[in-house]
Short mmCIF file of C-alpha atoms in Angstrom, two decimals:
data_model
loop_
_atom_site.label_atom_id
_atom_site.label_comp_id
_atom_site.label_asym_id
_atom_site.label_seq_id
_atom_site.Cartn_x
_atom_site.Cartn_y
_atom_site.Cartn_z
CA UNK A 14 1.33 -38.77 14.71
CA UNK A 15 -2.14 -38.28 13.87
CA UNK A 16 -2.05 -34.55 14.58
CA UNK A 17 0.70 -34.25 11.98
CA UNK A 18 -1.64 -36.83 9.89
CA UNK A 19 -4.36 -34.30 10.42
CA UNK A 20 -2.27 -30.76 9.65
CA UNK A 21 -0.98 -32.22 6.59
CA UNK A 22 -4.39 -32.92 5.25
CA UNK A 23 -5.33 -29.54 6.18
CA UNK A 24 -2.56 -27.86 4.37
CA UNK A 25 -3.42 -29.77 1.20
CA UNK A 26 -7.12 -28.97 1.45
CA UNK A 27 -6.19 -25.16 1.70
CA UNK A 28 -3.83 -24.99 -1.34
CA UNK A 29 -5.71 -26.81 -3.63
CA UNK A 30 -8.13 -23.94 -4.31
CA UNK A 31 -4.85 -21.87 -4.69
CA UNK A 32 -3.19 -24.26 -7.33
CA UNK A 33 -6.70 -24.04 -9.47
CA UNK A 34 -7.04 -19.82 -9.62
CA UNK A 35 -4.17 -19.08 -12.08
CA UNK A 36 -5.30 -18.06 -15.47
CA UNK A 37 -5.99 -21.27 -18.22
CA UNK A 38 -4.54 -21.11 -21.27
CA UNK A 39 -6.89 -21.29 -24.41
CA UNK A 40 -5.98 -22.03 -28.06
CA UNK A 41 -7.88 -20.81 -30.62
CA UNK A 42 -7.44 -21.50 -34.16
CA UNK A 43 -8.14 -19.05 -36.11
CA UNK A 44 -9.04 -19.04 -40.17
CA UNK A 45 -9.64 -15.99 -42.25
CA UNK A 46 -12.03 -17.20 -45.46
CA UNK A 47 -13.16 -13.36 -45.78
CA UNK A 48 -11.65 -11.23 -48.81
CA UNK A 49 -9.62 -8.90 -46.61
CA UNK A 50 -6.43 -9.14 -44.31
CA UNK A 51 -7.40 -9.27 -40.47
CA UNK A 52 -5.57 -6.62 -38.63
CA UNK A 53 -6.69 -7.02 -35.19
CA UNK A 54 -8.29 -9.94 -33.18
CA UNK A 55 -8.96 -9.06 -29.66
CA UNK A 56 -10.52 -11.03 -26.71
CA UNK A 57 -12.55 -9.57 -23.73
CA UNK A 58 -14.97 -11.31 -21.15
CA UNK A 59 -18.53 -10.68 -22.53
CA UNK A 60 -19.56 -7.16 -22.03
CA UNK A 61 -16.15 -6.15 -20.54
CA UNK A 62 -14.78 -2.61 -21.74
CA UNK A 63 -10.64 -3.84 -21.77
CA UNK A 64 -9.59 -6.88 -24.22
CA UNK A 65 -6.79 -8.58 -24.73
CA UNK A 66 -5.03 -8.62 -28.53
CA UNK A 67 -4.06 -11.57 -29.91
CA UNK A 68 -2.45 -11.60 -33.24
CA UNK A 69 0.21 -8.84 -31.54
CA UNK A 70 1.10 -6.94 -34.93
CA UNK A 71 0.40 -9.68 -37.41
CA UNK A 72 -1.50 -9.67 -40.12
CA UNK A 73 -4.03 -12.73 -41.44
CA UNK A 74 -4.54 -12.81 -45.26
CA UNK A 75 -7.74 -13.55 -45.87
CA UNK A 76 -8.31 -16.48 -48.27
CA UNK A 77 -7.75 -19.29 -45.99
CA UNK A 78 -4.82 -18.14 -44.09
CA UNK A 79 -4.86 -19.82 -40.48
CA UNK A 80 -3.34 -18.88 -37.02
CA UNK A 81 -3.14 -20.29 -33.55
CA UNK A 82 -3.65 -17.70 -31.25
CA UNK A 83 -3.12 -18.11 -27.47
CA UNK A 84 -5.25 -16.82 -24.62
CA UNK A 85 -4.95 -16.78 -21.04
CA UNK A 86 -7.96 -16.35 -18.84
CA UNK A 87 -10.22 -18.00 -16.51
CA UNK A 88 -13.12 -17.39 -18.21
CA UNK A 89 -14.45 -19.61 -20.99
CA UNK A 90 -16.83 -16.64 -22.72
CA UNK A 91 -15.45 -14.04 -24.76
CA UNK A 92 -16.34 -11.76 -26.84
CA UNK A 93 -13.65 -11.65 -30.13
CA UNK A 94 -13.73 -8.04 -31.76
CA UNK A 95 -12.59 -9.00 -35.27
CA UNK A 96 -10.83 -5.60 -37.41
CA UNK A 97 -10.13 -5.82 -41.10
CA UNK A 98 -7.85 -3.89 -43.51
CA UNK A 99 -10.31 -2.30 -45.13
CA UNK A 100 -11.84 -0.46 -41.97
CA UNK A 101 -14.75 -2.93 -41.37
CA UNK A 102 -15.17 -4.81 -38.35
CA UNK A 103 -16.98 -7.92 -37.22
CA UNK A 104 -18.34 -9.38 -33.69
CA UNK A 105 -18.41 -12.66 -32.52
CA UNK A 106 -19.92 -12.39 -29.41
CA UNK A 107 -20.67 -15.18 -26.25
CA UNK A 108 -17.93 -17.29 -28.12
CA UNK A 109 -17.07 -20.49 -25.53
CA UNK A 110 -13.17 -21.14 -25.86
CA UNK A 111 -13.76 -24.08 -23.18
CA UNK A 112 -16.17 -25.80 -25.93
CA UNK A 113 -14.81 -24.49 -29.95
CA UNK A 114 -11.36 -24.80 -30.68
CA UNK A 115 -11.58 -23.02 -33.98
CA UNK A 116 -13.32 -20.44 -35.83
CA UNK A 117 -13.57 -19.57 -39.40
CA UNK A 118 -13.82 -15.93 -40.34
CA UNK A 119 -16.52 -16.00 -43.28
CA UNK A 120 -16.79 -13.04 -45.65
CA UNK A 121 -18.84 -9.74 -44.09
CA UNK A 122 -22.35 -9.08 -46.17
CA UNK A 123 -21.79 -6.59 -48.57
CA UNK A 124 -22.35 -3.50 -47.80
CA UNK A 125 -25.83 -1.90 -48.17
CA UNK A 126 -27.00 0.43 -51.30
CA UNK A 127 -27.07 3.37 -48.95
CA UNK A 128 -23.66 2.95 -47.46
CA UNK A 129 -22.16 2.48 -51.13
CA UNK A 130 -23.39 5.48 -52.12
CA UNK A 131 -22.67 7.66 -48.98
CA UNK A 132 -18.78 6.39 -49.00
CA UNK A 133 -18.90 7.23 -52.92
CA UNK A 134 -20.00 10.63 -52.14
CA UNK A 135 -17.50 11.08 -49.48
CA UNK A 136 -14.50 10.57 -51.95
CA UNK A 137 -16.26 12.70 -54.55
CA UNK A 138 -16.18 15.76 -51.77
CA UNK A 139 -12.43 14.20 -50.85
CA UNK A 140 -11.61 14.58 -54.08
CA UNK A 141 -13.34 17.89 -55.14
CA UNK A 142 -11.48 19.64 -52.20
CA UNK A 143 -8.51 18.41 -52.50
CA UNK A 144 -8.31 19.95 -56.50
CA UNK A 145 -8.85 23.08 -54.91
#
């Protein structure tokens, strides 16, 4: 009796470890205050290459519109990779899933003089060649 006392213990020592490594499932709430629609929302571990997209094909309004997005990974660090209607994109990088729950997309800084002026004079010479 004890041996079976004994193997049973063993076999329950071994597949706990087992039972733990699947993948956890975060939730992240998700609220766009910035002017523009978010596009794109995607989570990788920090300084990975591949990410995972969360919104899958939805859009979020900016203006307050909120989402829960899901996650599944077994890493509490990501880095979100935030893409906007208009083209611009924003970083959030090192953000803990294990510790926030939420995160509120706040408006980009405006764009500098310089950049202003070199996207005016790219639809000036848009425009100029395409009267021609």
């Amino acid at each position: 009796m004890s041996r079976l006392y004994v193997f049973a213990l063993l076999a329950t020592v071994v597949a706990l470890p087992a039972a733990y490594a699947r993948e956890r499932t975060h939730y992240l709430y998700l609220v766009n205050r910035a002017h523009d629609a978010i596009v794109s929302v995607t989570a990788s571990p920090v300084d990975a290459e591949d990410g995972r997209e969360l919104l899958a094909g939805t859009r979020l309004a900016g203006g307050g519109e909120a989402v829960t997005v899901q996650l599944d990974s077994d890493a509490c660090v990501h880095d979100l990779h935030i893409a906007f209607a208009n083209g611009r994109r924003a970083l959030y990088p090192a953000f803990d899933l294990c510790r926030q729950r939420g995160l509120r997309v706040m408006p980009l800084p405006a764009r500098s003089r310089e950049e202003r002026l070199a996207s005016g004079a790219a639809r000036v010479q848009g425009e100029t060649a395409g009267a021609d």
